[in-house]
Short mmCIF file of C-alpha atoms in Angstrom, two decimals:
data_model
loop_
_atom_site.label_atom_id
_atom_site.label_comp_id
_atom_site.label_asym_id
_atom_site.label_seq_id
_atom_site.Cartn_x
_atom_site.Cartn_y
_atom_site.Cartn_z
CA UNK A 1 -14.96 -23.57 14.64
CA UNK A 2 -17.00 -20.48 15.51
CA UNK A 3 -20.37 -19.83 13.90
CA UNK A 4 -21.19 -16.67 11.90
CA UNK A 5 -24.70 -15.22 11.74
CA UNK A 6 -26.07 -12.23 9.80
CA UNK A 7 -28.84 -10.06 11.30
CA UNK A 8 -30.36 -6.64 10.60
CA UNK A 9 -31.47 -4.16 13.25
CA UNK A 10 -32.64 -0.56 13.42
CA UNK A 11 -30.00 2.14 14.07
CA UNK A 12 -31.51 2.97 17.48
CA UNK A 13 -31.01 -0.66 18.57
CA UNK A 14 -27.24 -0.71 17.97
CA UNK A 15 -26.26 -0.21 21.62
CA UNK A 16 -28.75 -2.75 23.00
CA UNK A 17 -26.47 -5.79 23.16
CA UNK A 18 -29.08 -7.85 24.98
CA UNK A 19 -31.47 -7.37 22.06
CA UNK A 20 -28.69 -8.05 19.50
CA UNK A 21 -27.73 -11.27 21.28
CA UNK A 22 -31.38 -12.38 21.41
CA UNK A 23 -31.79 -11.77 17.65
CA UNK A 24 -28.57 -13.64 16.91
CA UNK A 25 -29.53 -16.65 19.00
CA UNK A 26 -32.94 -16.83 17.31
CA UNK A 27 -31.38 -16.58 13.83
CA UNK A 28 -28.81 -19.27 14.69
CA UNK A 29 -31.42 -21.40 16.46
CA UNK A 30 -29.22 -21.54 19.55
CA UNK A 31 -29.89 -21.32 23.27
CA UNK A 32 -27.72 -19.24 25.59
CA UNK A 33 -26.33 -22.27 27.56
CA UNK A 34 -24.83 -23.51 24.27
CA UNK A 35 -22.78 -20.31 23.82
CA UNK A 36 -19.50 -19.68 25.66
CA UNK A 37 -18.70 -16.34 23.98
CA UNK A 38 -19.85 -14.03 21.20
CA UNK A 39 -19.04 -10.72 19.52
CA UNK A 40 -20.12 -8.33 16.79
CA UNK A 41 -17.66 -9.07 14.02
CA UNK A 42 -18.79 -6.64 11.28
CA UNK A 43 -21.18 -3.68 11.15
CA UNK A 44 -22.43 -1.73 8.13
CA UNK A 45 -25.25 0.67 7.28
CA UNK A 46 -27.83 -0.39 4.71
CA UNK A 47 -29.42 2.80 3.40
CA UNK A 48 -30.67 1.43 0.10
CA UNK A 49 -34.30 1.67 1.23
CA UNK A 50 -36.31 4.25 3.16
CA UNK A 51 -36.18 2.06 6.28
CA UNK A 52 -32.47 2.31 7.14
CA UNK A 53 -30.96 -0.69 8.89
CA UNK A 54 -27.69 -1.84 10.34
CA UNK A 55 -26.38 -5.15 9.07
CA UNK A 56 -24.44 -7.05 11.71
CA UNK A 57 -22.31 -10.16 11.45
CA UNK A 58 -22.23 -11.97 14.79
CA UNK A 59 -19.73 -14.64 15.79
CA UNK A 60 -20.62 -17.34 18.33
CA UNK A 61 -18.32 -19.77 20.10
CA UNK A 62 -20.18 -22.85 21.32
CA UNK A 63 -19.51 -25.27 24.15
CA UNK A 64 -16.22 -27.11 23.55
CA UNK A 65 -14.84 -24.27 21.38
CA UNK A 66 -12.22 -21.76 22.49
CA UNK A 67 -11.96 -18.14 21.50
CA UNK A 68 -8.23 -17.57 21.05
CA UNK A 69 -6.86 -14.10 21.69
CA UNK A 70 -3.57 -14.01 19.80
CA UNK A 71 -1.39 -10.97 20.57
CA UNK A 72 -1.43 -8.73 17.49
CA UNK A 73 2.18 -7.56 17.86
CA UNK A 74 4.93 -9.92 19.03
CA UNK A 75 8.21 -7.98 19.14
CA UNK A 76 11.78 -9.19 19.56
CA UNK A 77 14.79 -7.30 20.87
CA UNK A 78 16.74 -6.46 17.70
CA UNK A 79 19.56 -4.21 18.97
CA UNK A 80 22.24 -6.56 17.59
CA UNK A 81 20.28 -7.93 14.61
CA UNK A 82 20.90 -7.48 10.89
CA UNK A 83 20.12 -3.92 9.83
CA UNK A 84 17.69 -3.04 7.06
CA UNK A 85 17.06 0.51 5.82
CA UNK A 86 13.54 1.81 5.51
CA UNK A 87 13.15 5.06 3.57
CA UNK A 88 10.00 6.87 4.67
CA UNK A 89 7.92 6.78 7.85
CA UNK A 90 4.47 6.66 6.30
CA UNK A 91 2.20 3.64 6.83
CA UNK A 92 4.31 1.42 4.55
CA UNK A 93 7.55 2.39 6.30
CA UNK A 94 6.21 2.21 9.86
CA UNK A 95 4.59 -1.17 9.30
CA UNK A 96 7.73 -2.44 7.60
CA UNK A 97 9.69 -1.41 10.70
CA UNK A 98 7.22 -3.04 13.09
CA UNK A 99 7.25 -6.24 11.04
CA UNK A 100 11.07 -6.18 11.01
CA UNK A 101 11.05 -6.17 14.82
CA UNK A 102 8.74 -9.16 14.84
CA UNK A 103 10.99 -10.93 12.33
CA UNK A 104 14.22 -10.32 14.25
CA UNK A 105 15.62 -7.62 11.95
CA UNK A 106 16.80 -4.17 13.03
CA UNK A 107 14.92 -1.43 11.13
CA UNK A 108 16.75 1.85 10.53
CA UNK A 109 14.08 4.32 9.41
CA UNK A 110 15.02 7.51 7.55
CA UNK A 111 12.26 10.12 7.21
CA UNK A 112 12.89 13.32 5.26
CA UNK A 113 10.27 15.23 7.26
CA UNK A 114 9.71 15.98 10.94
CA UNK A 115 8.14 14.00 13.74
CA UNK A 116 4.37 13.98 13.86
CA UNK A 117 4.01 16.83 16.38
CA UNK A 118 6.63 19.12 14.86
CA UNK A 119 4.84 18.85 11.50
CA UNK A 120 1.92 20.83 12.93
CA UNK A 121 3.85 24.10 12.83
CA UNK A 122 4.59 23.64 9.13
CA UNK A 123 0.97 22.78 8.40
CA UNK A 124 -0.09 25.94 10.20
CA UNK A 125 2.28 27.96 7.99
CA UNK A 126 0.66 26.53 4.86
CA UNK A 127 -2.84 27.34 6.12
CA UNK A 128 -2.17 30.75 7.68
CA UNK A 129 0.90 32.15 5.93
CA UNK A 130 0.71 30.12 2.69
CA UNK A 131 4.34 29.03 3.04
CA UNK A 132 5.15 25.51 1.85
CA UNK A 133 8.08 23.67 3.46
CA UNK A 134 9.13 21.14 0.77
CA UNK A 135 10.38 18.71 3.42
CA UNK A 136 7.54 19.04 5.97
CA UNK A 137 3.92 19.34 4.86
CA UNK A 138 0.73 17.31 4.55
CA UNK A 139 2.57 14.67 2.48
CA UNK A 140 6.04 14.54 4.07
CA UNK A 141 6.76 13.73 7.71
CA UNK A 142 6.13 11.02 10.28
CA UNK A 143 3.01 9.06 9.43
CA UNK A 144 3.04 10.21 5.81
CA UNK A 145 0.10 11.70 3.93
CA UNK A 146 -2.46 9.77 5.98
CA UNK A 147 -1.61 11.26 9.38
CA UNK A 148 -3.02 14.71 8.74
CA UNK A 149 -5.44 13.73 6.01
CA UNK A 150 -7.97 11.56 7.73
CA UNK A 151 -6.94 8.02 8.55
CA UNK A 152 -9.56 6.19 6.48
CA UNK A 153 -8.75 2.49 6.73
CA UNK A 154 -11.11 1.00 4.15
CA UNK A 155 -9.42 -1.14 1.53
CA UNK A 156 -10.48 -3.47 -1.25
CA UNK A 157 -7.02 -5.08 -1.20
CA UNK A 158 -8.15 -8.25 0.57
CA UNK A 159 -5.82 -10.46 -1.49
CA UNK A 160 -2.66 -8.39 -0.92
CA UNK A 161 -2.06 -9.55 2.63
CA UNK A 162 -3.29 -9.71 6.18
CA UNK A 163 -5.79 -6.85 6.50
CA UNK A 164 -6.84 -7.94 10.00
CA UNK A 165 -3.23 -7.89 11.24
CA UNK A 166 -2.78 -4.35 9.93
CA UNK A 167 -5.99 -3.22 11.63
CA UNK A 168 -5.16 -4.97 14.89
CA UNK A 169 -1.81 -3.19 15.03
CA UNK A 170 -3.65 0.13 14.90
CA UNK A 171 -5.79 -0.96 17.85
CA UNK A 172 -2.72 -2.26 19.71
CA UNK A 173 -1.14 1.20 19.41
CA UNK A 174 -4.22 3.11 20.53
CA UNK A 175 -6.98 3.16 17.92
CA UNK A 176 -10.57 2.46 18.93
CA UNK A 177 -11.49 -1.22 18.59
CA UNK A 178 -14.51 -0.21 16.50
CA UNK A 179 -12.22 -0.07 13.46
CA UNK A 180 -12.16 -3.89 13.57
CA UNK A 181 -15.96 -3.96 13.24
CA UNK A 182 -17.01 -1.07 11.00
CA UNK A 183 -17.30 -1.78 7.28
CA UNK A 184 -15.67 1.60 6.51
CA UNK A 185 -13.34 2.18 9.47
CA UNK A 186 -11.89 5.60 10.17
CA UNK A 187 -9.54 6.85 12.90
CA UNK A 188 -9.58 10.63 12.43
CA UNK A 189 -6.81 13.15 11.98
CA UNK A 190 -7.12 14.28 15.61
CA UNK A 191 -6.32 10.79 16.96
CA UNK A 192 -3.65 9.60 14.54
CA UNK A 193 -0.64 11.55 15.91
CA UNK A 194 -0.76 9.76 19.26
CA UNK A 195 -1.01 6.36 17.55
CA UNK A 196 1.87 7.13 15.18
CA UNK A 197 4.00 8.29 18.12
CA UNK A 198 3.30 5.03 19.97
CA UNK A 199 4.44 3.04 16.93
CA UNK A 200 7.69 5.00 16.72
CA UNK A 201 8.33 4.54 20.45
CA UNK A 202 7.87 0.77 20.09
CA UNK A 203 10.31 0.67 17.16
CA UNK A 204 12.95 2.42 19.26
CA UNK A 205 12.20 0.47 22.45
CA UNK A 206 12.92 -2.87 20.79
CA UNK A 207 16.11 -1.81 19.06
CA UNK A 208 15.15 -0.02 15.86
CA UNK A 209 16.09 3.54 14.94
CA UNK A 210 14.01 6.41 13.54
CA UNK A 211 15.81 9.42 12.06
CA UNK A 212 13.94 12.60 11.10
CA UNK A 213 15.11 15.37 8.75
CA UNK A 214 16.94 12.54 6.97
CA UNK A 215 16.48 12.63 3.22
CA UNK A 216 17.71 9.94 0.84
CA UNK A 217 20.06 11.64 -1.60
CA UNK A 218 21.97 8.79 -3.29
CA UNK A 219 22.08 5.03 -3.77
CA UNK A 220 25.12 2.84 -4.33
CA UNK A 221 24.62 -0.07 -6.71
CA UNK A 222 27.33 -2.70 -7.33
CA UNK A 223 26.77 -5.59 -9.74
CA UNK A 224 23.00 -5.04 -9.70
CA UNK A 225 22.92 -5.21 -5.89
CA UNK A 226 22.25 -2.27 -3.59
CA UNK A 227 25.14 -1.84 -1.18
CA UNK A 228 24.67 1.57 0.39
CA UNK A 229 22.89 4.87 0.57
CA UNK A 230 23.53 8.49 1.39
CA UNK A 231 21.36 10.54 3.71
CA UNK A 232 21.50 14.34 3.38
CA UNK A 233 24.58 13.92 1.14
CA UNK A 234 26.60 12.67 4.10
CA UNK A 235 29.03 9.69 3.98
CA UNK A 236 27.84 6.34 2.66
CA UNK A 237 25.91 3.99 4.93
CA UNK A 238 26.20 0.28 4.17
CA UNK A 239 22.92 -1.57 3.57
CA UNK A 240 22.12 -4.57 1.42
CA UNK A 241 18.35 -4.42 2.01
CA UNK A 242 16.48 -1.16 1.49
CA UNK A 243 12.69 -0.72 1.65
CA UNK A 244 11.82 2.29 -0.50
CA UNK A 245 8.57 3.58 1.02
CA UNK A 246 8.75 7.27 0.09
CA UNK A 247 5.10 8.01 -0.77
CA UNK A 248 3.35 9.24 -3.89
CA UNK A 249 4.75 12.79 -3.76
CA UNK A 250 8.50 12.17 -3.42
CA UNK A 251 9.30 13.26 -6.95
CA UNK A 252 12.99 13.72 -6.21
CA UNK A 253 13.24 9.95 -5.61
CA UNK A 254 11.87 9.24 -9.08
CA UNK A 255 14.45 11.58 -10.59
CA UNK A 256 17.21 9.99 -8.48
CA UNK A 257 16.32 6.49 -9.67
CA UNK A 258 16.18 7.65 -13.27
CA UNK A 259 19.56 9.37 -12.96
CA UNK A 260 21.02 6.13 -11.56
CA UNK A 261 19.62 4.21 -14.58
CA UNK A 262 17.23 2.30 -12.30
CA UNK A 263 14.11 1.49 -14.27
CA UNK A 264 10.90 3.39 -13.58
CA UNK A 265 7.72 3.60 -15.67
CA UNK A 266 4.84 5.99 -16.25
CA UNK A 267 1.76 4.81 -14.38
CA UNK A 268 -1.96 5.56 -14.58
CA UNK A 269 -3.34 7.84 -11.90
CA UNK A 270 -6.36 10.14 -11.55
CA UNK A 271 -6.87 13.90 -11.54
CA UNK A 272 -9.80 16.24 -11.03
CA UNK A 273 -11.25 18.48 -8.33
CA UNK A 274 -12.35 18.31 -4.71
CA UNK A 275 -16.01 19.13 -4.29
CA UNK A 276 -17.62 20.45 -1.11
CA UNK A 277 -21.30 20.21 -0.13
CA UNK A 278 -23.06 20.91 3.14
CA UNK A 279 -23.03 17.69 5.16
CA UNK A 280 -26.73 18.00 6.04
CA UNK A 281 -27.55 17.89 2.31
CA UNK A 282 -25.61 14.64 1.84
CA UNK A 283 -27.30 13.21 4.94
CA UNK A 284 -30.72 14.14 3.58
CA UNK A 285 -29.97 12.52 0.21
CA UNK A 286 -28.41 9.32 1.54
CA UNK A 287 -30.83 8.82 4.44
CA UNK A 288 -33.99 9.51 2.42
CA UNK A 289 -34.79 12.66 4.37
CA UNK A 290 -33.99 11.14 7.77
CA UNK A 291 -31.05 13.51 8.20
CA UNK A 292 -31.76 14.35 11.86
CA UNK A 293 -31.54 10.76 13.13
CA UNK A 294 -29.06 10.89 16.07
CA UNK A 295 -28.27 7.20 15.65
CA UNK A 296 -26.89 7.61 12.13
CA UNK A 297 -23.34 8.85 11.41
CA UNK A 298 -22.64 11.61 8.87
CA UNK A 299 -23.40 10.04 5.51
CA UNK A 300 -20.84 9.25 2.84
CA UNK A 301 -21.22 8.42 -0.84
CA UNK A 302 -19.46 6.58 -3.64
CA UNK A 303 -20.02 7.55 -7.25
CA UNK A 304 -18.64 6.33 -10.57
CA UNK A 305 -19.45 7.05 -14.22
CA UNK A 306 -17.83 6.09 -17.51
CA UNK A 307 -17.39 9.11 -19.78
CA UNK A 308 -15.86 8.71 -23.24
CA UNK A 309 -14.00 5.58 -22.23
CA UNK A 310 -12.50 6.91 -18.99
CA UNK A 311 -13.75 6.41 -15.45
CA UNK A 312 -14.84 9.41 -13.39
CA UNK A 313 -15.31 8.60 -9.71
CA UNK A 314 -15.40 9.88 -6.16
CA UNK A 315 -12.18 9.49 -4.22
CA UNK A 316 -11.33 9.84 -0.51
CA UNK A 317 -14.83 10.99 0.49
CA UNK A 318 -14.76 12.85 3.83
CA UNK A 319 -18.05 13.21 5.74
CA UNK A 320 -17.99 16.10 8.20
CA UNK A 321 -14.61 17.01 6.79
CA UNK A 322 -12.24 19.78 5.77
CA UNK A 323 -10.36 20.49 2.54
CA UNK A 324 -6.62 20.88 3.14
CA UNK A 325 -3.72 22.40 1.16
CA UNK A 326 -1.37 19.55 0.23
CA UNK A 327 1.27 21.12 -2.00
CA UNK A 328 4.85 19.92 -1.57
CA UNK A 329 6.47 22.81 -3.48
CA UNK A 330 5.82 26.55 -3.36
CA UNK A 331 4.79 27.02 -6.99
CA UNK A 332 1.86 24.58 -7.02
CA UNK A 333 -1.49 24.05 -5.34
CA UNK A 334 -2.97 20.68 -4.38
CA UNK A 335 -6.11 19.80 -2.44
CA UNK A 336 -7.01 16.82 -0.29
CA UNK A 337 -9.61 16.13 2.37
CA UNK A 338 -9.70 14.91 5.96
CA UNK A 339 -12.14 14.40 8.83
CA UNK A 340 -11.80 14.41 12.62
CA UNK A 341 -12.80 11.22 14.42
CA UNK A 342 -16.34 12.50 15.11
CA UNK A 343 -16.79 13.76 11.55
CA UNK A 344 -18.69 16.68 13.00
CA UNK A 345 -17.75 19.56 10.69
CA UNK A 346 -20.64 21.06 8.68
CA UNK A 347 -19.05 20.21 5.34
CA UNK A 348 -18.79 17.10 3.20
CA UNK A 349 -16.02 16.83 0.62
CA UNK A 350 -14.76 14.32 -1.90
CA UNK A 351 -12.33 14.14 -4.75
CA UNK A 352 -14.08 13.75 -8.10
CA UNK A 353 -11.39 12.54 -10.44
CA UNK A 354 -10.82 11.24 -13.96
CA UNK A 355 -8.68 8.16 -14.62
CA UNK A 356 -5.60 9.10 -16.65
CA UNK A 357 -3.34 6.54 -18.34
CA UNK A 358 -0.10 7.44 -20.12
CA UNK A 359 -1.64 6.58 -23.50
CA UNK A 360 -4.53 9.02 -22.83
CA UNK A 361 -2.17 11.99 -22.82
CA UNK A 362 -1.58 14.14 -25.89
CA UNK A 363 1.69 13.41 -27.72
CA UNK A 364 2.16 10.26 -25.66
CA UNK A 365 5.70 8.91 -25.69
CA UNK A 366 5.75 5.31 -24.40
CA UNK A 367 9.45 5.64 -23.55
CA UNK A 368 8.93 8.63 -21.22
CA UNK A 369 8.58 7.50 -17.58
CA UNK A 370 7.65 11.04 -16.53
CA UNK A 371 4.67 11.49 -18.87
CA UNK A 372 2.00 11.32 -16.15
CA UNK A 373 4.14 13.11 -13.57
CA UNK A 374 4.73 16.03 -15.93
CA UNK A 375 1.01 16.20 -16.70
CA UNK A 376 0.25 16.24 -12.97
CA UNK A 377 2.82 18.99 -12.35
CA UNK A 378 1.53 21.14 -15.21
CA UNK A 379 -2.02 21.12 -13.82
CA UNK A 380 -0.87 21.95 -10.28
CA UNK A 381 1.21 24.89 -11.53
CA UNK A 382 -1.55 26.16 -13.82
CA UNK A 383 -3.99 26.19 -10.89
CA UNK A 384 -1.40 27.98 -8.72
CA UNK A 385 -0.98 30.68 -11.35
CA UNK A 386 -4.73 31.01 -11.96
CA UNK A 387 -5.48 31.63 -8.27
CA UNK A 388 -2.83 34.32 -7.81
CA UNK A 389 0.35 32.33 -7.05
CA UNK A 390 -0.45 31.67 -3.39
CA UNK A 391 -1.92 28.64 -1.62
CA UNK A 392 -5.40 29.87 -2.46
CA UNK A 393 -7.02 27.56 -5.01
CA UNK A 394 -9.14 28.26 -8.09
CA UNK A 395 -12.80 27.48 -7.39
CA UNK A 396 -16.18 27.43 -9.09
CA UNK A 397 -19.73 26.51 -8.19
CA UNK A 398 -20.75 23.16 -9.69
CA UNK A 399 -23.52 24.27 -12.08
CA UNK A 400 -21.50 27.33 -13.09
CA UNK A 401 -18.68 24.95 -14.06
CA UNK A 402 -20.98 22.71 -16.10
CA UNK A 403 -22.56 25.73 -17.81
CA UNK A 404 -19.17 27.38 -18.38
CA UNK A 405 -19.62 30.62 -16.43
CA UNK A 406 -17.44 32.16 -13.75
CA UNK A 407 -18.99 32.16 -10.28
CA UNK A 408 -19.83 35.60 -8.88
CA UNK A 409 -19.70 34.56 -5.22
CA UNK A 410 -19.34 31.52 -2.96
CA UNK A 411 -20.79 29.99 0.17
CA UNK A 412 -18.36 29.63 3.07
CA UNK A 413 -15.66 27.01 2.45
CA UNK A 414 -13.58 24.85 4.79
CA UNK A 415 -10.43 25.49 2.74
CA UNK A 416 -8.49 27.76 5.10
CA UNK A 417 -6.02 29.54 2.74
CA UNK A 418 -9.00 30.73 0.70
CA UNK A 419 -10.46 30.35 -2.80
CA UNK A 420 -10.45 32.51 -5.92
CA UNK A 421 -13.22 32.58 -8.52
CA UNK A 422 -11.85 31.06 -11.74
CA UNK A 423 -13.53 29.37 -14.68
CA UNK A 424 -11.98 25.93 -14.26
CA UNK A 425 -12.85 25.03 -17.84
CA UNK A 426 -10.05 27.39 -18.85
CA UNK A 427 -7.52 25.98 -16.36
CA UNK A 428 -8.07 22.23 -16.27
CA UNK A 429 -7.03 20.17 -19.31
CA UNK A 430 -9.93 19.83 -21.75
CA UNK A 431 -9.95 16.03 -21.46
CA UNK A 432 -10.47 16.39 -17.68
CA UNK A 433 -12.97 19.28 -17.68
CA UNK A 434 -15.19 17.74 -20.35
CA UNK A 435 -15.56 14.44 -18.50
CA UNK A 436 -16.17 16.16 -15.17
CA UNK A 437 -19.00 18.22 -16.68
CA UNK A 438 -20.74 15.11 -17.98
CA UNK A 439 -20.15 13.17 -14.76
CA UNK A 440 -21.57 15.87 -12.47
CA UNK A 441 -24.87 15.85 -14.36
CA UNK A 442 -24.96 12.04 -14.20
CA UNK A 443 -24.16 12.05 -10.47
CA UNK A 444 -27.06 14.45 -9.94
CA UNK A 445 -29.40 11.86 -11.44
CA UNK A 446 -28.02 9.12 -9.21
CA UNK A 447 -28.18 11.27 -6.05
CA UNK A 448 -31.15 13.66 -6.23
CA UNK A 449 -29.94 17.00 -4.90
CA UNK A 450 -26.22 16.38 -5.41
CA UNK A 451 -26.12 18.53 -8.56
CA UNK A 452 -26.46 21.98 -7.03
CA UNK A 453 -24.84 25.37 -7.41
CA UNK A 454 -24.34 25.43 -3.64
CA UNK A 455 -21.56 22.87 -4.14
CA UNK A 456 -18.09 24.31 -4.77
CA UNK A 457 -15.26 22.76 -6.81
CA UNK A 458 -11.70 23.30 -5.51
CA UNK A 459 -8.89 22.52 -7.96
CA UNK A 460 -6.93 20.42 -8.32
CA UNK A 461 -7.28 17.01 -6.68
CA UNK A 462 -4.14 15.52 -8.19
CA UNK A 463 -2.31 13.31 -5.68
CA UNK A 464 -4.68 10.34 -5.81
CA UNK A 465 -1.80 7.92 -6.36
CA UNK A 466 1.70 7.83 -7.74
CA UNK A 467 2.07 8.74 -11.45
CA UNK A 468 5.22 6.56 -11.49
CA UNK A 469 5.64 2.80 -11.13
CA UNK A 470 8.88 1.39 -9.72
CA UNK A 471 8.73 -2.13 -11.17
CA UNK A 472 9.48 -5.10 -8.94
CA UNK A 473 9.58 -8.87 -9.18
CA UNK A 474 6.21 -10.39 -8.27
CA UNK A 475 7.83 -13.15 -6.21
CA UNK A 476 10.76 -11.50 -4.42
CA UNK A 477 9.28 -7.95 -4.35
CA UNK A 478 12.77 -6.66 -5.24
CA UNK A 479 13.24 -4.19 -8.07
CA UNK A 480 13.34 -6.11 -11.34
CA UNK A 481 16.96 -5.04 -11.91
CA UNK A 482 18.38 -4.30 -8.45
CA UNK A 483 18.72 -6.94 -5.73
CA UNK A 484 18.03 -5.74 -2.21
CA UNK A 485 15.93 -2.74 -3.31
CA UNK A 486 12.25 -3.16 -2.33
CA UNK A 487 9.91 -0.59 -3.95
CA UNK A 488 7.05 -0.35 -1.48
CA UNK A 489 3.67 1.27 -0.90
CA UNK A 490 1.92 4.11 -2.70
CA UNK A 491 5.06 5.83 -3.93
CA UNK A 492 6.16 2.75 -5.82
CA UNK A 493 2.70 2.12 -7.26
CA UNK A 494 1.68 -0.86 -5.10
CA UNK A 495 -0.88 0.61 -2.70
CA UNK A 496 -3.83 2.97 -2.67
CA UNK A 497 -4.39 3.96 0.94
CA UNK A 498 -3.22 3.49 4.52
CA UNK A 499 -4.06 -0.18 4.95
CA UNK A 500 -2.88 -1.37 1.54
CA UNK A 501 0.38 0.56 2.09
CA UNK A 502 0.78 -0.94 5.56
CA UNK A 503 0.21 -4.44 4.20
CA UNK A 504 2.79 -3.83 1.47
CA UNK A 505 5.33 -2.77 4.10
CA UNK A 506 4.71 -6.04 5.97
CA UNK A 507 4.98 -8.05 2.76
CA UNK A 508 8.31 -6.50 1.75
CA UNK A 509 9.89 -7.27 5.12
CA UNK A 510 8.50 -10.80 5.01
CA UNK A 511 10.45 -11.29 1.78
CA UNK A 512 13.62 -9.84 3.33
CA UNK A 513 13.28 -12.14 6.32
CA UNK A 514 12.65 -15.13 4.06
CA UNK A 515 15.72 -14.33 1.95
CA UNK A 516 17.98 -13.90 4.98
CA UNK A 517 16.69 -17.11 6.56
CA UNK A 518 17.79 -19.02 3.45
CA UNK A 519 21.28 -17.50 3.69
CA UNK A 520 21.78 -18.43 7.33
#
């Protein structure tokens, strides 16, 4: 059994492994001849006090112990194996396919969008020409929403499955090994396409299939069992196991399920704005004025406040990042944020969102599964109209928003399509705007300097999670009414980020493999 030790060091000492080892040995009361191997297992920044430190968890293997290096990915050749359909090539779908190959199942992946490199042209059209391709955008395409919106891998979902396995697969396919150590790991939008491509190539090499421009258009259900599906309205394909990993923005899938009398439910989500500060301001606040320290990364923050019974909190905070246009239809605007691997842009952005449950909505109908989705859509369209019916977004300086006055001008923004001065109090629902106003003042008290009119709100931040739940059995992970249908990942309401979605993909295929093993 290895031994774990906690130590704290100064940021400038983080690359001095001789010093780190010496500190660890002293803390553990060990001598070097007793140690056969060691590593830094976890690393996090402690900026709670003026003297900023790095907290390290060290792992030591002593004489007589063996450090086992287990291969993270153990594939099988599955060319002739039982086929399972996987709808969507986001993190849930890709990890489901990789797990299928390990489990001796042949994954057939259908992705409505384009491969990861071809998506770039459509993203450029959104940014430069303000043209939204409803099948290829920041949300749809190989790698899903995470590929071109950051690659943050932090998750609180420790009980949902094997977080380490999911992280190790990223490293196996090309991510930096630091993601296994950092408390808040991050790959970066610039590095993700190569990693996603390597995953797809492995799926194909070992016998799986990946089909792009392949949209699920119908499901065949017989005696409460899925038996087939249609892609692009072409002839039926026979499948008895289907992993539905379509992501939080595939609204057509929700309508398809509803039309087929397959149960779906309204689900709580969150909605608000994306705020942008200068990164050097956030560094100065979080690092107690030590914002020029070359040994410290661009600072992040996490904020939460209860306002009139609803939570208001920061979401998907992007140090050194960029705000991106993430609409999936032409007559809507949506914002999200991302960072390159070095997080070296001059801006810091974060979603600041209000929790919204179905019962919080005016004229709530508990029988309407589309209550939250319709609310989400109405806000996105209202913002699109307010900003001139393009991919420009309505914007307002923070204090102007709180004091209910339209901003006369703006500092430079990272949002490439552009912003339009709008009083967001007149565009956002009153229940959202009121709570945001209160929360921004409270956040300014928690982070001195955060509440500033140099910060700009971009609206809306609305795709935090799926507004629909596709209910499934807690044990089998199949839909509660349909055998063989596995609602999976963010789009089904069972994940909240890349890693939790990836874990859910693994878990769904584990259940398929378990079921098929019992049959054989």
